[in-house]
Short mmCIF file of C-alpha atoms in Angstrom, two decimals:
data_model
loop_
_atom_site.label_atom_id
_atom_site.label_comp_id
_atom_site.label_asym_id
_atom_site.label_seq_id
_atom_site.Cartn_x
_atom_site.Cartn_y
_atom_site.Cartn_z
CA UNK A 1 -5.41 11.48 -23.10
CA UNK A 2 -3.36 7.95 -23.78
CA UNK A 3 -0.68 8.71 -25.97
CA UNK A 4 -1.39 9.88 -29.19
CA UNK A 5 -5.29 9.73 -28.20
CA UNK A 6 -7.78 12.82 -27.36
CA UNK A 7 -9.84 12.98 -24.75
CA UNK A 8 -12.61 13.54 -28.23
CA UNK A 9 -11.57 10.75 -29.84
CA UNK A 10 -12.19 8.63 -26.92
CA UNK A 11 -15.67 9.64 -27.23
CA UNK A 12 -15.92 9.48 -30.77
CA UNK A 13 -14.75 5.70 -30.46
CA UNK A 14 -17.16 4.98 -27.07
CA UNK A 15 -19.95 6.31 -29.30
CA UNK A 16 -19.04 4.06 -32.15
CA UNK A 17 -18.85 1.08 -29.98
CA UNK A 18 -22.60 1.55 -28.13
CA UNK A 19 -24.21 1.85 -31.55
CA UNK A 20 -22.35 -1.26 -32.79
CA UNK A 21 -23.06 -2.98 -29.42
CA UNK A 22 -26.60 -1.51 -29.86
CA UNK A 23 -27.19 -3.02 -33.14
CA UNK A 24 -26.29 -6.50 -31.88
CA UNK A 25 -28.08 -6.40 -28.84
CA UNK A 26 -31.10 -5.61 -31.02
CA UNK A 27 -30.18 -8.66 -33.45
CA UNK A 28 -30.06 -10.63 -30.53
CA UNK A 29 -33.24 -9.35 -28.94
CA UNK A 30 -31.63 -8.26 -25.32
CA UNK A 31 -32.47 -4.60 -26.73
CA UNK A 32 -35.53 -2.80 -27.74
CA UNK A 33 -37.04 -0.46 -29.99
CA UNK A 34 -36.84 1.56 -27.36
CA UNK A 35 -33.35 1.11 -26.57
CA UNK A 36 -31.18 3.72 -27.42
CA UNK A 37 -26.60 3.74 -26.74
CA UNK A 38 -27.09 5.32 -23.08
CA UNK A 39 -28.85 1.92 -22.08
CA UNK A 40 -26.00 -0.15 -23.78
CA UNK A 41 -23.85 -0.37 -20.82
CA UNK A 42 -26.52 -1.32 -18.07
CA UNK A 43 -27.75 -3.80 -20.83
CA UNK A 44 -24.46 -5.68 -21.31
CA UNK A 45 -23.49 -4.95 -17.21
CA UNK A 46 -23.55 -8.28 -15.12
CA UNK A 47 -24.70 -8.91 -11.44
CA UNK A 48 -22.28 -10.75 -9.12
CA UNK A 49 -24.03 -13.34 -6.73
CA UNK A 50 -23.77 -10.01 -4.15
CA UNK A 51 -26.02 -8.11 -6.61
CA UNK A 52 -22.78 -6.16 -7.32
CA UNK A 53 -23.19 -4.21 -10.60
CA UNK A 54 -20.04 -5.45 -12.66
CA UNK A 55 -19.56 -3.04 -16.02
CA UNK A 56 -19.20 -4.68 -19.67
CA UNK A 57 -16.65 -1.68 -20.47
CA UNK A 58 -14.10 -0.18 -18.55
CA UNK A 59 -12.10 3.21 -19.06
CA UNK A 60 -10.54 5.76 -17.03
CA UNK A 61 -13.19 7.98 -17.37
CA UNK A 62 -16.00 5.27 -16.13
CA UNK A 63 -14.12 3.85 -13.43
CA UNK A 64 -13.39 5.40 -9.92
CA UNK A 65 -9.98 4.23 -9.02
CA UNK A 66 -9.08 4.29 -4.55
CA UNK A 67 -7.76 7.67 -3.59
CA UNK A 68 -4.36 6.08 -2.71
CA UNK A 69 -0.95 4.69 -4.75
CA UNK A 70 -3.03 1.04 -5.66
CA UNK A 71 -0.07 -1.20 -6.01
CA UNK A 72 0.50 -4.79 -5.27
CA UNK A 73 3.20 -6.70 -3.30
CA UNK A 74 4.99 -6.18 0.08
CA UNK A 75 4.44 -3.80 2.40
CA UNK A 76 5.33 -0.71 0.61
CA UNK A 77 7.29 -1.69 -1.91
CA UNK A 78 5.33 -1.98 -5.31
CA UNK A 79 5.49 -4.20 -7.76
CA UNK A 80 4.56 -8.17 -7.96
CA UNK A 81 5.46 -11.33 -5.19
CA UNK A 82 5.89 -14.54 -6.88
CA UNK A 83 5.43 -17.04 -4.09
CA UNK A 84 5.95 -20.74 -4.31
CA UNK A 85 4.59 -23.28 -2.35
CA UNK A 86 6.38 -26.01 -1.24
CA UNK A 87 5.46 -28.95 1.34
CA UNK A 88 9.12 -29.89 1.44
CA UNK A 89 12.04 -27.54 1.31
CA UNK A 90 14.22 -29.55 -0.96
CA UNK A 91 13.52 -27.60 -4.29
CA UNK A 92 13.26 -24.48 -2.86
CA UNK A 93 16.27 -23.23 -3.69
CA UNK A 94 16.02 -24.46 -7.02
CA UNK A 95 12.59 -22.22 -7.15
CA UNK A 96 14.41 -18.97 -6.06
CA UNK A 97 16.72 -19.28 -8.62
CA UNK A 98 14.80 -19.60 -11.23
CA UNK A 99 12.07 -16.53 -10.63
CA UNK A 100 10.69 -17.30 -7.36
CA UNK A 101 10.88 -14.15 -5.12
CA UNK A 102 9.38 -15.71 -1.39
CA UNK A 103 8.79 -18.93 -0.34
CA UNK A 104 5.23 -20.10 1.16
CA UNK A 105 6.44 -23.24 3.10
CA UNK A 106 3.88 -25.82 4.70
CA UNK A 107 6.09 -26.77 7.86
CA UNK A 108 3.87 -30.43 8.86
CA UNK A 109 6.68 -32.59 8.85
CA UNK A 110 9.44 -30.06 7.35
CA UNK A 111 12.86 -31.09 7.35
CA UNK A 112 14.36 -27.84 8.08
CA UNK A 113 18.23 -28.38 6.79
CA UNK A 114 16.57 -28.41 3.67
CA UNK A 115 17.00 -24.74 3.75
CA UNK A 116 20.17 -25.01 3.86
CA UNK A 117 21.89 -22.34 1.26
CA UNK A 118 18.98 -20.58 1.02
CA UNK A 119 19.79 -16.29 2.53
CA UNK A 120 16.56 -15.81 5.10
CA UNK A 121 17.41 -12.65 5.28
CA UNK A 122 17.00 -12.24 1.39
CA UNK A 123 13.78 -14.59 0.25
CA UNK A 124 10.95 -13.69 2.21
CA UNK A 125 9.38 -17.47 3.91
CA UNK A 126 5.63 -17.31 4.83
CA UNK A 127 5.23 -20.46 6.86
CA UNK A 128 1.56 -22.57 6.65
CA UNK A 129 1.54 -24.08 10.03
CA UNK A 130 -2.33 -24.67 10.69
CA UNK A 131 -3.04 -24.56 14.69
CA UNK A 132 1.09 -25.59 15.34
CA UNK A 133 2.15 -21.80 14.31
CA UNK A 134 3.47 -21.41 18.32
CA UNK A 135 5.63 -24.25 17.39
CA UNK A 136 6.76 -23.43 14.02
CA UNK A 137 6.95 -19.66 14.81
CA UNK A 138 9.64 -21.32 17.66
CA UNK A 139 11.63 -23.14 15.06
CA UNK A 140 11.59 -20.31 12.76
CA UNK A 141 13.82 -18.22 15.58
CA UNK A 142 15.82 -20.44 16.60
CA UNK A 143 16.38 -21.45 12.87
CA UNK A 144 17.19 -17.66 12.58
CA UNK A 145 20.00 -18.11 15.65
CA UNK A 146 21.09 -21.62 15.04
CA UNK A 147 22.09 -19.70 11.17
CA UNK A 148 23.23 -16.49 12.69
CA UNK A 149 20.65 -14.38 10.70
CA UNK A 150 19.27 -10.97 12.66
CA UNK A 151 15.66 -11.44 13.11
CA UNK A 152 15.15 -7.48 12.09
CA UNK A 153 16.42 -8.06 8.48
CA UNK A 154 14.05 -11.03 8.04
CA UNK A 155 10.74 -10.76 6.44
CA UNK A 156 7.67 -12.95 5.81
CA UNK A 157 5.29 -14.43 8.09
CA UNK A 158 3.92 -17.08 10.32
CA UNK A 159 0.80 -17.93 8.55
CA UNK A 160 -1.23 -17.78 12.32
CA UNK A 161 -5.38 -18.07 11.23
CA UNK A 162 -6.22 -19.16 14.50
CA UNK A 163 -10.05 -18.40 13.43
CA UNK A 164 -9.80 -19.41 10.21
CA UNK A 165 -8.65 -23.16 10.80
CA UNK A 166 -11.85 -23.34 13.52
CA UNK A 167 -13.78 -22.11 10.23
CA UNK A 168 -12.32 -25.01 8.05
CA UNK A 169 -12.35 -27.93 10.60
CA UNK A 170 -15.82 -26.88 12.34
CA UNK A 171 -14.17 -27.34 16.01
CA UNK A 172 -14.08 -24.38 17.40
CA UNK A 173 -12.43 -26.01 20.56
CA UNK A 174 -9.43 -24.32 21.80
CA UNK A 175 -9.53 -20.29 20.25
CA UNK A 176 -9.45 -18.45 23.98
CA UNK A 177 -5.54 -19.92 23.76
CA UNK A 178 -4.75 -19.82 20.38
CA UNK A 179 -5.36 -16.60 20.13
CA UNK A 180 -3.17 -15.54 22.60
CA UNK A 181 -0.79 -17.43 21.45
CA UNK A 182 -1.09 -15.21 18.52
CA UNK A 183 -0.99 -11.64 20.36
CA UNK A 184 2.24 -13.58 21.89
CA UNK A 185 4.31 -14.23 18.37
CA UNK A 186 2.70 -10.70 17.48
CA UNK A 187 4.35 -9.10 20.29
CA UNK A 188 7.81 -10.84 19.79
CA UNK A 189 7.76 -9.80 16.22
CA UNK A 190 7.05 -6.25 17.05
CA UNK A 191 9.94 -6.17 19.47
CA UNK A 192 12.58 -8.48 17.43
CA UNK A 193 11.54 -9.03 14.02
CA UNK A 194 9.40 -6.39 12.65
CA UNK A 195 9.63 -7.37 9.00
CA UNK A 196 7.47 -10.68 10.17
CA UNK A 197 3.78 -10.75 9.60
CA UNK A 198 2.52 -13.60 12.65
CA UNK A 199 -1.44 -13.36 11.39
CA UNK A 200 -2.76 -14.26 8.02
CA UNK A 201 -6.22 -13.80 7.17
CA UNK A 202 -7.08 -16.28 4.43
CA UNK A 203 -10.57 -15.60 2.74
CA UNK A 204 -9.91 -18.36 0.60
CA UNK A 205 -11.37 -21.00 2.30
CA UNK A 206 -15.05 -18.97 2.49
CA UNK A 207 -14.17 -18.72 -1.19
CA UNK A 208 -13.84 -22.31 -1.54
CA UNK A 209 -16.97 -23.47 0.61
CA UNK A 210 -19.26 -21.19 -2.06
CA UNK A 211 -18.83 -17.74 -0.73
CA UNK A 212 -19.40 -14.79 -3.36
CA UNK A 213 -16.95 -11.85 -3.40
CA UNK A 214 -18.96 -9.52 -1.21
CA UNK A 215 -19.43 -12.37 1.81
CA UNK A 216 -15.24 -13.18 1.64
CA UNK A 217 -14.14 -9.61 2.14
CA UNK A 218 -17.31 -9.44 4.92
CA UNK A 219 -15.62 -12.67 6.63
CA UNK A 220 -12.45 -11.15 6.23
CA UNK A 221 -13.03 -7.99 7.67
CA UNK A 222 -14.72 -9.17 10.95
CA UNK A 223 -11.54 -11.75 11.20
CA UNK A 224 -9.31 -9.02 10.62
CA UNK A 225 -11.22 -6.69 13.55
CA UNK A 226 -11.61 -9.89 16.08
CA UNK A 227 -7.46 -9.90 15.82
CA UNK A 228 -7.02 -6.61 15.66
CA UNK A 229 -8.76 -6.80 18.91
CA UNK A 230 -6.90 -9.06 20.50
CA UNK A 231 -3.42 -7.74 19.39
CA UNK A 232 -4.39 -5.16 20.82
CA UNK A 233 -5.93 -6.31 24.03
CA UNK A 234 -2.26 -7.93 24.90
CA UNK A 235 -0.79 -4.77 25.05
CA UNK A 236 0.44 -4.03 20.84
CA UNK A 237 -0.44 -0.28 19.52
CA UNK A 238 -2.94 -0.36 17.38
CA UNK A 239 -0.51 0.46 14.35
CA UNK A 240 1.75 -2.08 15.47
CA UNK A 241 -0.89 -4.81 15.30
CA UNK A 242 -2.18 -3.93 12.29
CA UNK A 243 1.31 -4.45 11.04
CA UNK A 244 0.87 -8.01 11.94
CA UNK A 245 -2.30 -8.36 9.75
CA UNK A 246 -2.09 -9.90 6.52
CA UNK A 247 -4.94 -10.77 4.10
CA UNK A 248 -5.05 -13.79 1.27
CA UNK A 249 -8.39 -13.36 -0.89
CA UNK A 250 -9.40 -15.81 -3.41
CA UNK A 251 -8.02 -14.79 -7.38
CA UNK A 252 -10.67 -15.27 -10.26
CA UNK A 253 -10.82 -15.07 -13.69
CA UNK A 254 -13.11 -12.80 -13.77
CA UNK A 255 -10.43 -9.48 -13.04
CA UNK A 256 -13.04 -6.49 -13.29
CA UNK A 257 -14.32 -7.96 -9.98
#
């Protein structure tokens, strides 16, 4: 039950609202004579672009929820990330002080004192890099020394996609090295700062070039595996290199999805 709601009344108010959905879909002419309120829901369900079945109505006792805790935000911790993107660091601060909770900075020609007063080892920074994340992931430590911060109480990420920028540009010139270049940050994370992510998976761009829901998460799963791969291949556990994994996916409108 939902608060002050039976289980029966649910029902009783489900039942009401197929034979008023009924009635209109007959008005309409989507539904038949021979149409009766247990073909209401597959009348009214849409079809994603996958030839996903999407349902008009939702409730707890229709929908099949993951047999694990399904929570959003970092790592383990619950709840929501509000991350705000910034191609210069100079109102950053102004950002996490005003609701901000991590920082999602795009480091082509960053002017890192403008970090200045901002606690690394409080805001988590997710760094956008493109194919220069060796380089930024470089100035990121010694950013970390040169401010006296412990790497281990840092978290974020390097923003690494060395697959996913060959995807965007079409040159696929180059991967054998970027990739271990990858495993490399990976490995230095694992030993020094383990609260760093180095590899972000970012659907979004198959998203953006007309990819439906079902071919994103199939583009981001076989990125995901070729990493995982070669994480693993220079020497991380596999539970350590999944640790280095992160995933960005495309956010709709359209929620149910």
């Amino acid at each position: 039950m939902l608060g002050d709601v039976t289980a029966d009344d649910q029902e009783t108010r489900l039942g009401e609202w197929r034979r008023l959905a009924l009635a209109a879909l007959r008005r309409s002419g989507t539904a038949g004579d021979g149409d009766g309120p247990e073909q209401v829901e597959e009348l009214l369900a849409a079809r994603t672009y996958d030839g996903l079945r999407i349902p008009a109505l939702q409730t707890a006792e229709t929908t099949e929820l993951p047999p694990f805790p399904y929570v959003r935000g970092a790592r383990d911790q619950g709840g929501w990330d509000v991350r705000q993107r910034h191609t210069d660091g100079r109102t950053a601060l102004t950002d996490l002080e005003n609701g901000a909770t991590s920082l999602w900075l795009v480091t082509g020609g960053l002017d890192w004192g403008t970090l200045d007063g901002i606690l690394l080892d409080l805001a988590p920074v997710v760094l956008d890099s493109g194919p220069d994340f060796p380089a930024a992931g470089a100035a990121w430590f010694a950013l970390l020394a040169a401010r006296d911060v412990d790497p281990a109480a840092v978290s974020g990420g390097f923003g690494a996609d060395p697959l996913g920028w060959r995807a965007r540009t079409g040159d696929p010139s180059g991967l054998p090295g970027a990739l271990r270049d990858a495993a490399a940050l990976a490995g230095r994370c694992v030993a020094e700062a383990p609260g760093l992510r180095t590899i972000t998976v970012d659907a979004t761009l198959y998203h953006d070039a007309g990819a439906a829901d079902a071919f994103e998460v199939a583009c981001a799963a076989a990125a995901g595996v070729a990493y995982l791969r070669a994480l693993t291949d220079a020497g991380l556990s596999v539970a350590d290199a999944l640790g280095q994994l992160e995933f960005r996916f495309a956010a709709t409108a359209d929620q149910f999805a």
